[in-house]
CSV table of C-alpha atoms in Angstrom, one decimal:
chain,number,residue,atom,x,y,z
A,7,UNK,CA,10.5,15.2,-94.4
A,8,UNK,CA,10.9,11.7,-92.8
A,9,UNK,CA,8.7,10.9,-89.9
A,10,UNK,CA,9.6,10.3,-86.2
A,11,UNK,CA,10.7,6.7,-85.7
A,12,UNK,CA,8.9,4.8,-82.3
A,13,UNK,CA,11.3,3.9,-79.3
A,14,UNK,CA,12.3,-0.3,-79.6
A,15,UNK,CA,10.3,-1.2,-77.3
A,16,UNK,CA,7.1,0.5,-78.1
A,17,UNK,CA,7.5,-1.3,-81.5
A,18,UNK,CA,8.0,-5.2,-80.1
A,19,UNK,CA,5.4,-7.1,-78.4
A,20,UNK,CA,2.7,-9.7,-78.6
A,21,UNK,CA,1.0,-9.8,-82.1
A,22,UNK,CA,3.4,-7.1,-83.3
A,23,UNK,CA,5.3,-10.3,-85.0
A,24,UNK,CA,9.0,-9.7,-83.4
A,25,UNK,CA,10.6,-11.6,-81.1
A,26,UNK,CA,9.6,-11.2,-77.1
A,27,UNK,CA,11.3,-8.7,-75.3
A,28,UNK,CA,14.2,-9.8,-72.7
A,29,UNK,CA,12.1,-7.7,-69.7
A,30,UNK,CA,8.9,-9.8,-71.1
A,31,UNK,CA,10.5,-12.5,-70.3
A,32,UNK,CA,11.6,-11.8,-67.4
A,33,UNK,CA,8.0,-11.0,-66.2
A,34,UNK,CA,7.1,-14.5,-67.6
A,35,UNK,CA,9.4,-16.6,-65.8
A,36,UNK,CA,8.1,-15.0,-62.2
A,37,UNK,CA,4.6,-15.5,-62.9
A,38,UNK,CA,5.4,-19.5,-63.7
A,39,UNK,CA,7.4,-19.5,-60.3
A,40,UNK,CA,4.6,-18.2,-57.9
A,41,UNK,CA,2.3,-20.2,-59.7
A,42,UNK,CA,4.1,-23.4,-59.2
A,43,UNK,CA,4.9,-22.2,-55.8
A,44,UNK,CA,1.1,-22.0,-54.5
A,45,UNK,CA,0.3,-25.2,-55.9
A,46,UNK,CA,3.3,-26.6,-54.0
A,47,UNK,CA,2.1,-25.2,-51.0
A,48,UNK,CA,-1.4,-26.4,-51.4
A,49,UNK,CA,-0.1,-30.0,-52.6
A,50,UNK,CA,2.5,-30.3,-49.9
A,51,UNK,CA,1.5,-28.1,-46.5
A,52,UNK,CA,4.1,-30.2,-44.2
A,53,UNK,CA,6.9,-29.0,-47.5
A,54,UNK,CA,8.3,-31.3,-49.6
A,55,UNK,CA,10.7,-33.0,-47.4
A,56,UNK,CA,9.2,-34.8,-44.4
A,57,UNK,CA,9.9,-34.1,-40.6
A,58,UNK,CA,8.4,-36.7,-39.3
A,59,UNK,CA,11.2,-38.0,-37.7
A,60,UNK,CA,12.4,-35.1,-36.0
A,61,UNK,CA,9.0,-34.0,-34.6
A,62,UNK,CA,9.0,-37.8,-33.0
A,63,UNK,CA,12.8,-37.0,-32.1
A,64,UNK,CA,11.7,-33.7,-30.6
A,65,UNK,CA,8.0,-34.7,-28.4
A,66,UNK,CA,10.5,-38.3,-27.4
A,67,UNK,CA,12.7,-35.4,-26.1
A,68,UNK,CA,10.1,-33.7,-24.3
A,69,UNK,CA,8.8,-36.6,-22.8
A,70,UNK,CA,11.8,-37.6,-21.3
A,71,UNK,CA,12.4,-34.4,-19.8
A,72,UNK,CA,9.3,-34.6,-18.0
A,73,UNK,CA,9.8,-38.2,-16.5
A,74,UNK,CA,12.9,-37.0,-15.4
A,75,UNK,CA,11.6,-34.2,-13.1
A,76,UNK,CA,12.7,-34.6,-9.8
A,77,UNK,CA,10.5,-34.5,-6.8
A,78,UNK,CA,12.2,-31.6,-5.2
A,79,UNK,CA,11.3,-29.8,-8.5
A,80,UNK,CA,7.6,-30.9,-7.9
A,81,UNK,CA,7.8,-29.9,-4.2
A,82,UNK,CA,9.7,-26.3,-5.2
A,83,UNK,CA,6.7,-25.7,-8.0
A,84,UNK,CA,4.1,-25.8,-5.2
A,85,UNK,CA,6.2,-24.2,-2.7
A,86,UNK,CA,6.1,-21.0,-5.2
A,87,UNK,CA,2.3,-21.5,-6.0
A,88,UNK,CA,2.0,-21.7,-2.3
A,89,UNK,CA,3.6,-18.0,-2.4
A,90,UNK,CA,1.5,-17.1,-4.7
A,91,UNK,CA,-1.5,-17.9,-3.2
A,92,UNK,CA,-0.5,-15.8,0.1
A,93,UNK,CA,0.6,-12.7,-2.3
A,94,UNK,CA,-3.1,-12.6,-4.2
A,95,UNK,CA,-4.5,-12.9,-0.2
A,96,UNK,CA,-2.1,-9.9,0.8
A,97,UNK,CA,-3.2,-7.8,-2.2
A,98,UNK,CA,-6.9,-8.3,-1.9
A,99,UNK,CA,-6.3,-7.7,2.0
A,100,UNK,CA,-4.8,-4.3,0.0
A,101,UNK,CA,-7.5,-3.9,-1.5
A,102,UNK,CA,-9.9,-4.2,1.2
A,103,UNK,CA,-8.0,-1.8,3.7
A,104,UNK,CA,-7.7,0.7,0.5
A,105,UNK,CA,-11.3,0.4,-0.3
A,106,UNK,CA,-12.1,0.8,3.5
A,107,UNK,CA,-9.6,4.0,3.7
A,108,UNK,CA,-11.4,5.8,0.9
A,109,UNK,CA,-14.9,5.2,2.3
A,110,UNK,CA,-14.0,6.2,5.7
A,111,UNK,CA,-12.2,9.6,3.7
A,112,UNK,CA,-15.4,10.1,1.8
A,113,UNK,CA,-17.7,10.2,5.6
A,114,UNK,CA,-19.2,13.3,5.2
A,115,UNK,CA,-18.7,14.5,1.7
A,116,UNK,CA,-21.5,14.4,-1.1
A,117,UNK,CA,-19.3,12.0,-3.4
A,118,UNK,CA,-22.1,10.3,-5.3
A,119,UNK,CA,-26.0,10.6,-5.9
A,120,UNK,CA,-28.4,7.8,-5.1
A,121,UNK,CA,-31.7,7.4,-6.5
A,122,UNK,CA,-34.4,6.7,-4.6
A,123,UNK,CA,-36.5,3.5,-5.0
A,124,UNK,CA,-40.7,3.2,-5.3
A,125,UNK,CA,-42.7,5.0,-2.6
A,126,UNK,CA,-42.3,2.5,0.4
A,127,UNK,CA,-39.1,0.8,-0.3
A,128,UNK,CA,-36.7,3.2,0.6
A,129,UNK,CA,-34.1,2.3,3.5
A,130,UNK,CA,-31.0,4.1,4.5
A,131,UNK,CA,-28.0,2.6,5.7
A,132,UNK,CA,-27.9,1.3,9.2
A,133,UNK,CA,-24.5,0.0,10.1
A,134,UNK,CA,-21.1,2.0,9.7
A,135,UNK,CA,-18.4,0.6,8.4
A,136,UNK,CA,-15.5,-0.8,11.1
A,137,UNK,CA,-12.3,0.8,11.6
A,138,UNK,CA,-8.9,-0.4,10.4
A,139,UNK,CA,-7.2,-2.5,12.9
A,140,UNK,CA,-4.4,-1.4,14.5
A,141,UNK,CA,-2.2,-3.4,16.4
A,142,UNK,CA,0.2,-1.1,16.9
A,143,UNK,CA,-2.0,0.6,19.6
A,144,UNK,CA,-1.2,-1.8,22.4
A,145,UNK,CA,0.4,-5.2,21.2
A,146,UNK,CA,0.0,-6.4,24.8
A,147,UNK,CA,-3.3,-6.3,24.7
A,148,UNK,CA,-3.6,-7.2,21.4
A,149,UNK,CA,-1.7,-10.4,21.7
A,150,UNK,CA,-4.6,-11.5,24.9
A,151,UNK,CA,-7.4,-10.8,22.5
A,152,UNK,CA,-6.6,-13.1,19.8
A,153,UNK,CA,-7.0,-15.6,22.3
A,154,UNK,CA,-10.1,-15.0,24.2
A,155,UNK,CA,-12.3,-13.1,21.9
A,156,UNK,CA,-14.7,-15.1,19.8
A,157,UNK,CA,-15.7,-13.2,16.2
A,158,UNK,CA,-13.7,-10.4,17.3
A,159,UNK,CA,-16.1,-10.1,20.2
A,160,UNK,CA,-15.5,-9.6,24.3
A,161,UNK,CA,-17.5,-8.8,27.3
A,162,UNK,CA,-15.2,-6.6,29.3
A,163,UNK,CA,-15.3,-5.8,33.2
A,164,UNK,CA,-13.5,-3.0,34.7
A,165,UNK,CA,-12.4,-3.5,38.6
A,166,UNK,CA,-10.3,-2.6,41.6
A,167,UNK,CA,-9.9,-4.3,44.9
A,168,UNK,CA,-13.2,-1.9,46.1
A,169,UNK,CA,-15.8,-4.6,44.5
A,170,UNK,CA,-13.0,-7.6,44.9
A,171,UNK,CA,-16.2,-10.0,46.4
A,172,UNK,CA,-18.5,-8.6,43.7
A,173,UNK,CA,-16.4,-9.8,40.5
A,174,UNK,CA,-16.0,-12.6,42.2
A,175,UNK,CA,-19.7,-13.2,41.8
A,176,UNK,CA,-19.7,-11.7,38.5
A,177,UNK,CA,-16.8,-14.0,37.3
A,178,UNK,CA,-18.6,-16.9,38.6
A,179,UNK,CA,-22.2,-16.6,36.4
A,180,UNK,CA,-20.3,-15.9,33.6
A,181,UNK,CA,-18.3,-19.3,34.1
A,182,UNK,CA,-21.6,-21.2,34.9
A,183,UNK,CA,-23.4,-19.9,31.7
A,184,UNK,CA,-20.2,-21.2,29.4
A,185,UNK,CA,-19.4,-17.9,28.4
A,186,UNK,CA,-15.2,-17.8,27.6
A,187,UNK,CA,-15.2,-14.6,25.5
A,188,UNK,CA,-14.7,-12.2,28.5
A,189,UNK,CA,-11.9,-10.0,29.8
A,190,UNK,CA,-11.6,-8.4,33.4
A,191,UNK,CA,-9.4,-5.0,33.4
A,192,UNK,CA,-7.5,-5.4,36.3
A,193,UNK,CA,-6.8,-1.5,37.7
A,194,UNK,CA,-4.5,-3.1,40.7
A,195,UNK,CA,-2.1,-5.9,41.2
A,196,UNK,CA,-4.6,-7.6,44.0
A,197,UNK,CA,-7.5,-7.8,41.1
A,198,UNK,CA,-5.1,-9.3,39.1
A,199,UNK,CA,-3.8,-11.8,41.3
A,200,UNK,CA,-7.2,-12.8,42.2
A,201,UNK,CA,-8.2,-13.3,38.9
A,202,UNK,CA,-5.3,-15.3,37.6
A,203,UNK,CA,-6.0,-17.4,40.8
A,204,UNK,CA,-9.6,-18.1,39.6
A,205,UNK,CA,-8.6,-18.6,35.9
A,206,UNK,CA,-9.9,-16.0,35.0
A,207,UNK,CA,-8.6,-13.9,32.2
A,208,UNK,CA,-7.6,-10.5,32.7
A,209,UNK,CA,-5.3,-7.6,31.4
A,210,UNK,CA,-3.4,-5.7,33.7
A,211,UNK,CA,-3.0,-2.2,32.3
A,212,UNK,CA,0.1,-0.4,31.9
A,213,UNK,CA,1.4,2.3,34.3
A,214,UNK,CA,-0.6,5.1,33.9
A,215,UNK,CA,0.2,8.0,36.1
A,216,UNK,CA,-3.1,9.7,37.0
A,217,UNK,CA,-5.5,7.3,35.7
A,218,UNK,CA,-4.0,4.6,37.9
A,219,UNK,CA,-4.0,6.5,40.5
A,220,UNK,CA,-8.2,7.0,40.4
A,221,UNK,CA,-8.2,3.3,39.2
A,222,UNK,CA,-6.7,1.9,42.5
A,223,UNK,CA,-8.4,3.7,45.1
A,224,UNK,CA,-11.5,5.4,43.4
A,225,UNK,CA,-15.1,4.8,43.6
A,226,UNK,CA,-18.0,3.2,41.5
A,227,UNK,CA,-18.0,6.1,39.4
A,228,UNK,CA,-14.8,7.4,39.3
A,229,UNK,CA,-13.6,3.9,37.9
A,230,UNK,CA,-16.9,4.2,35.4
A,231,UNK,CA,-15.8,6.9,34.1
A,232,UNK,CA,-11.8,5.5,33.5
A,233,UNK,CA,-13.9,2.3,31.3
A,234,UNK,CA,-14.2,4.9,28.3
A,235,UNK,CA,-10.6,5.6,27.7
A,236,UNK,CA,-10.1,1.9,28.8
A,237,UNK,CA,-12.2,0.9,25.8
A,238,UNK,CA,-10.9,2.8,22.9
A,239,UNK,CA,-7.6,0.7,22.7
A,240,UNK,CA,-10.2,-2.4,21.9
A,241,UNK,CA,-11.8,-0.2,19.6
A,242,UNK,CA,-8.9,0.5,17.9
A,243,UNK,CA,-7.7,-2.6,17.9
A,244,UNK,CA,-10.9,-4.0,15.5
A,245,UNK,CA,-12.8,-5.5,18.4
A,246,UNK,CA,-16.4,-4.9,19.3
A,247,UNK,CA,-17.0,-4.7,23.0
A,248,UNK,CA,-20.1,-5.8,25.6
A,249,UNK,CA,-19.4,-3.4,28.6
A,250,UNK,CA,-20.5,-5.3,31.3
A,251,UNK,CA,-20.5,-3.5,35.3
A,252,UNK,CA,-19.7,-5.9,37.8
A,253,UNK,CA,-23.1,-6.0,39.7
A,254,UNK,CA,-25.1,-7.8,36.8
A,255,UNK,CA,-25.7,-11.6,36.6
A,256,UNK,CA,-25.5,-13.9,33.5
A,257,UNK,CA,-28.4,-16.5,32.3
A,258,UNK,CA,-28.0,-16.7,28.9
A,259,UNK,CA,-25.2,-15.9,26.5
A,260,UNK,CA,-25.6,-12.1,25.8
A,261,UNK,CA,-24.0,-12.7,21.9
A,262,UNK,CA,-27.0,-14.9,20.7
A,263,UNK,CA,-29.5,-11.8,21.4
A,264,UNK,CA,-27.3,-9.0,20.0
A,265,UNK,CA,-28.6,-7.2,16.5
A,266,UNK,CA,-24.9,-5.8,15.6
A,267,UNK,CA,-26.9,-3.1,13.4
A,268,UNK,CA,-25.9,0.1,15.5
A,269,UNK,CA,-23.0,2.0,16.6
A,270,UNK,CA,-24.3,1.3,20.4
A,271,UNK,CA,-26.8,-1.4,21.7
A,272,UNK,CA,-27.4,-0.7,25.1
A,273,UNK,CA,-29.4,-1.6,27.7
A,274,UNK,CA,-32.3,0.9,29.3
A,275,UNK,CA,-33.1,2.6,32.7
A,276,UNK,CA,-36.4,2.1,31.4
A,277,UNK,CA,-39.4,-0.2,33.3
A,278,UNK,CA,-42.1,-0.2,30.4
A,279,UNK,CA,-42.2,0.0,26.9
A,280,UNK,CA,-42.9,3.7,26.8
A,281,UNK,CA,-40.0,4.4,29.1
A,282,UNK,CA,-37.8,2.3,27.9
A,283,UNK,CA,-38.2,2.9,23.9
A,284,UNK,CA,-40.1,6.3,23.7
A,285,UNK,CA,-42.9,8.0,23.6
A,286,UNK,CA,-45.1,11.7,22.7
A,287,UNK,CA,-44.8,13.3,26.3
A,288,UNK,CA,-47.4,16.2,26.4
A,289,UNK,CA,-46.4,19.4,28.4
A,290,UNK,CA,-49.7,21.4,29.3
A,291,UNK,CA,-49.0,25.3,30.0
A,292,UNK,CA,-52.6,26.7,30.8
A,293,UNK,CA,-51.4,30.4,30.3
A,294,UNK,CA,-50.5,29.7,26.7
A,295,UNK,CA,-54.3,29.2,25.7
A,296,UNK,CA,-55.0,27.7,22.8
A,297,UNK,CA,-51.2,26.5,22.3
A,298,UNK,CA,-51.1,25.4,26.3
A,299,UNK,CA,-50.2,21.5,25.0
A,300,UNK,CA,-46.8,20.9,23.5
A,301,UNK,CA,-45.6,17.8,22.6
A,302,UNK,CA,-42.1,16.3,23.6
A,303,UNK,CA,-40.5,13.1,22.8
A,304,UNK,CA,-39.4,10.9,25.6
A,305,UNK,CA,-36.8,8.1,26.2
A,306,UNK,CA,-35.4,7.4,29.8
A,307,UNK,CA,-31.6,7.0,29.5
A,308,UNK,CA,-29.3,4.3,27.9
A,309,UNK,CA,-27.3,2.5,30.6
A,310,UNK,CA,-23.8,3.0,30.7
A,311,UNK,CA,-22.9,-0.1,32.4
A,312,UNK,CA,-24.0,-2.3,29.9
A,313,UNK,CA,-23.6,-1.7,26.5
A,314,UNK,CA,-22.5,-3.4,22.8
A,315,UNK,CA,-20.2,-0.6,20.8
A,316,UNK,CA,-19.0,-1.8,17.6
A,317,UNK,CA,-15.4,-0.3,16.0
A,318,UNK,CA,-16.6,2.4,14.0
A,319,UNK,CA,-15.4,6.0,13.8
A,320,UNK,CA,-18.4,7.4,15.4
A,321,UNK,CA,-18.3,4.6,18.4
A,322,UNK,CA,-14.5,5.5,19.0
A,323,UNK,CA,-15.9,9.6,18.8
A,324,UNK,CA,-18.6,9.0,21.5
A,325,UNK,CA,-15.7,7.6,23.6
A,326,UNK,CA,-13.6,10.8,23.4
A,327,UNK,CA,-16.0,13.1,23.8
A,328,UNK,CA,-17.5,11.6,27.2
A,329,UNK,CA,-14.0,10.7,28.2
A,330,UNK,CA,-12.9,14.1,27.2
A,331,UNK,CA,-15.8,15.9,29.1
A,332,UNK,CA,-15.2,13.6,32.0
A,333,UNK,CA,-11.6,14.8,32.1
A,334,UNK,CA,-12.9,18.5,32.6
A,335,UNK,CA,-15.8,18.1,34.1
A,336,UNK,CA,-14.6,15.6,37.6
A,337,UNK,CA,-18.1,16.3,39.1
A,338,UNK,CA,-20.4,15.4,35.8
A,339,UNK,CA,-22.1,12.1,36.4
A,340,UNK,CA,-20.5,9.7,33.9
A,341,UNK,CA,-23.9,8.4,32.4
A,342,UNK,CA,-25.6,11.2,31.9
A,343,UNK,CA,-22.8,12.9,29.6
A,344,UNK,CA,-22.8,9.4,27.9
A,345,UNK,CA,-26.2,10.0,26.8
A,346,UNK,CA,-25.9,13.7,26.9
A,347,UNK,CA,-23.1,13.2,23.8
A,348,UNK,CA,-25.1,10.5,22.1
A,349,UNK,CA,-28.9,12.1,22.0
A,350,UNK,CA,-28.4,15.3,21.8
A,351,UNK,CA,-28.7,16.9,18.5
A,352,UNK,CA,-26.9,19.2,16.4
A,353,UNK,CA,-27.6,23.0,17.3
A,354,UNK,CA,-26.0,26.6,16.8
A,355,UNK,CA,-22.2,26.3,18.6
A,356,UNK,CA,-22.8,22.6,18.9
A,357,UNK,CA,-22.2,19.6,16.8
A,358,UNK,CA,-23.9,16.5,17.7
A,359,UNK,CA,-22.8,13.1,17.1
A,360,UNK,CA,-23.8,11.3,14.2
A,361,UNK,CA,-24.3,7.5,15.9
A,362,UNK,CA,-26.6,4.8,15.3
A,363,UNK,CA,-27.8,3.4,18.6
A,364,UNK,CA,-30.4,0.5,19.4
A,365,UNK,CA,-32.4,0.1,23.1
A,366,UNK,CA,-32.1,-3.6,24.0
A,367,UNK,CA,-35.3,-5.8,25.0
A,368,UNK,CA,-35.9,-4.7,28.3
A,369,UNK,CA,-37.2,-8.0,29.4
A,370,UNK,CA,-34.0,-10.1,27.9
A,371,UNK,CA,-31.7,-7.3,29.4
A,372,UNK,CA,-33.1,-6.4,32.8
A,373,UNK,CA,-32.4,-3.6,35.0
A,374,UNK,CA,-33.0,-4.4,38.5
A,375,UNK,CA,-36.4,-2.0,38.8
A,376,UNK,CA,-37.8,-4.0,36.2
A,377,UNK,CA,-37.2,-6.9,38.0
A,378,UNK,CA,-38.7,-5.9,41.5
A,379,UNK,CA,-41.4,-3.6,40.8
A,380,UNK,CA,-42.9,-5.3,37.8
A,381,UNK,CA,-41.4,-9.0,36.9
A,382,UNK,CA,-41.6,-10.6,40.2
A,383,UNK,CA,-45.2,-10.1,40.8
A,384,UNK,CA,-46.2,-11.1,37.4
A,385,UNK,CA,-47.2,-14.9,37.2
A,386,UNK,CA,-46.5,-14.9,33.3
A,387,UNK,CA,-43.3,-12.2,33.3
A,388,UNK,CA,-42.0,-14.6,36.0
A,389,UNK,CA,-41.7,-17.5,33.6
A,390,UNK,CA,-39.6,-15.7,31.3
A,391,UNK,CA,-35.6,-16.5,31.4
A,392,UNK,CA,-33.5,-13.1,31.2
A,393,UNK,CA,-30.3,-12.7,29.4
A,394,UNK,CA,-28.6,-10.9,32.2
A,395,UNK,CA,-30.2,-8.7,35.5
A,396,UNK,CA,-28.5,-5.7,36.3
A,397,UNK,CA,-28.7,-4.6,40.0
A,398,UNK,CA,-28.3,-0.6,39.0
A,399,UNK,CA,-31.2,0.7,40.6
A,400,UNK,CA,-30.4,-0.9,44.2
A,401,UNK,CA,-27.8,-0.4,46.6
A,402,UNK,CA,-27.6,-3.6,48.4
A,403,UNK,CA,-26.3,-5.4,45.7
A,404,UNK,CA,-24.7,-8.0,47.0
A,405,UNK,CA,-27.4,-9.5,48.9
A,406,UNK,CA,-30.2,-9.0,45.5
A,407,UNK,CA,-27.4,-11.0,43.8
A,408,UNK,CA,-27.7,-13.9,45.6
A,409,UNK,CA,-31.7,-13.8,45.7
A,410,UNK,CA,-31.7,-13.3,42.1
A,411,UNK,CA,-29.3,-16.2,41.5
A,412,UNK,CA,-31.5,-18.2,44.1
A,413,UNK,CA,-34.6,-17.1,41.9
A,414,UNK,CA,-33.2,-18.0,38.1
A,415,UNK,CA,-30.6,-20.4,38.6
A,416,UNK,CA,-32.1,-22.8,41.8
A,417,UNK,CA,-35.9,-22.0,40.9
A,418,UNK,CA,-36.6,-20.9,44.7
A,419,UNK,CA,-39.7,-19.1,43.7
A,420,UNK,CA,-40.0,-16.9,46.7
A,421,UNK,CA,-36.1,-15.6,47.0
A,422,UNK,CA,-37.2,-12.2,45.6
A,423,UNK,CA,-40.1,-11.9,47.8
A,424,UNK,CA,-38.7,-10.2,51.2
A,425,UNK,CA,-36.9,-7.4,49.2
A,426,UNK,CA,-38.8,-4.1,48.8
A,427,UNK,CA,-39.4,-2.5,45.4
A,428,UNK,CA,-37.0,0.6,46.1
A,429,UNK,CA,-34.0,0.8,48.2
A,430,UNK,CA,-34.9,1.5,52.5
């Protein structure tokens, strides 16, 4: 039988003595041309024809096209940069407030866990954050601020044509001091007349029926208890606010001995230390026998006509709860709710406020009992210079004014001596 023939191609080949195949060669001739091709490319990088010439052409090009900007081009590029610049301000601004709106939205809620630090070094947080302002609230008033406050910061006076003679003195020490950061509230067209007479700045309040009506011909404390509904539109606003009654005197600027760490910094009823920042009052009630001693903590009250609130969300709460007690109870004295609604705590069917609140220096902020019962007859307490004297425990104002101012401001060291401690 014959045998079985190979294919062509199996039989051709190197060493097989016949002639290459044509697909051999084909193989061949691309090998040589990628070989010759890398050593080209390794020999020659720029190619084999030079473009020297062009790239000059080209950066000659480039240059001229620079030197032939025109300085309207120059002034449009930083006109847009300019833009820029204010658009990165606006969205950090965006930022900020969206930041601010998700902590203020997180108050209250257990959102994240803190560790605590060694034994000794743990601090909690003092100072809540400010609101957003809001000009929208009152763009009158809002327009006055940007002038007069300093730091977002004001001392405001509320007043009607009752204590016209009063501001006047009021107006007056502030002036002297250098203080220019202060607003008075007019509640009647005659305050403000007088005060635009005197240079004196001052915001006339829109019409307000019912409030203006208490504002114009009420008392002391019907127009103290007005101030807290007065003072949530510079709350809202974004501005923090030094109440300040009409019957205190100025020595010293009051924003150079502020802390600014608490919802409310206020000044005390308080004479002494104990009084004034607290202390363990013991009750005794013999019938109980062994348990007849209980102890109770102490603190005579905040003032209410002289106080630092700062824009916060619990600062603007206190302001509607008093205001809104005030508004349904007319008879409630308008200090003791304020300090009713800041002190007391939470309790079943009540929900107390959740403020941070600082007792001023009792000696830098002085209430008027201070003043005559202990201060004056002191040789050393005499030398010291207060921030301001409130008259609030003494009903002949007027008259203390002037001895006090006498006293501080003219050194007459006996001006204060003919006055009693207490009112006659």
């Amino acid at each position: 039988m014959a045998g079985r023939r190979e294919p062509p191609l199996m039989r051709t080949g190197l060493g097989s003595g016949q002639p290459p195949s044509r697909g051999s060669r084909i193989a061949a001739a691309v090998a040589v041309g990628v070989t010759l091709g890398c050593v080209c490319a390794f020999l020659y990088p720029d190619g084999l024809i030079s473009r020297s010439t062009d790239s000059a052409l080209h950066w000659r090009r480039r240059a001229d096209s620079v030197t032939c900007e025109t300085s309207e081009e120059v002034t449009n590029l930083q006109s847009q940069l300019a833009s820029l610049e204010r658009k990165n301000a606006d969205f950090r601004k965006q930022i900020n407030e969206l930041s601010m709106k998700l902590q203020l939205a997180g108050q209250g809620k257990n959102q994240a866990l803190y560790s605590a630090g060694p034994f000794g070094t743990v601090k909690a947080l003092r100072t809540n954050p400010t609101v957003m302002p809001d000009d929208s609230t009152n763009p009158r008033l809002a327009k006055i601020l940007q002038h007069v406050a300093v730091k977002k910061e004001i001392i405001v006076a509320v007043a009607n044509s009752n204590v016209k003679e009063t501001l006047g003195m009021w107006f007056t020490n502030i002036k002297r001091v250098g203080i220019t950061n202060y607003l008075v509230v007019a509640l009647d067209d005659s305050i403000e007349n007088f005060c635009k007479s005197k240079d004196v700045p001052v915001y006339r309040r829109d019409p307000d029926e019912g409030i203006d009506s208490i504002g114009k011909t009420g008392g002391n404390h019907a127009v103290s208890a007005l101030k807290f509904r007065i003072l949530r539109e510079f709350l809202q606003l974004g501005y923090s606010v030094l109440l300040s009654d009409i019957d205190i005197m100025f020595f010293q600027n009051p924003f150079d001995h502020l802390y600014r760490d608490s919802d409310i910094e206020s000044m005390s009823d308080g004479h002494d230390n104990m009084t004034a920042y607290g202390f363990n009052d013991v009750f005794d009630e013999p019938s109980m026998g062994w348990a007849r001693y209980a102890h109770t903590m102490r603190i005579w009250v905040f003032n209410s006509g002289f106080f630092f609130i700062r824009p916060t969300i619990p600062s603007i709460e206190l302001l509607d709860r008093v205001a809104g007690r005030l508004s349904r109870e007319p008879k409630s004295w308008d200090q003791a709710v304020f300090n009713e609604e800041l002190f007391f705590p939470s309790h079943p069917g009540y929900e107390g406020l959740h403020a941070s609140k600082r007792t001023m220096d009792i000696y830098l902020f002085m209430n008027s009992k201070v003043l005559f019962k202990t201060v004056r007859k002191s040789a050393q307490l005499r030398k010291l210079k207060p921030v301001i004297v409130h008259l609030n425990y003494h009903p002949d104002k007027e008259a203390r004014m002037k001895a006090v101012i006498e006293f501080y401001v003219h050194g007459k060291q006996n001006a204060l001596d003919h006055f009693p401690d207490g009112s006659e």
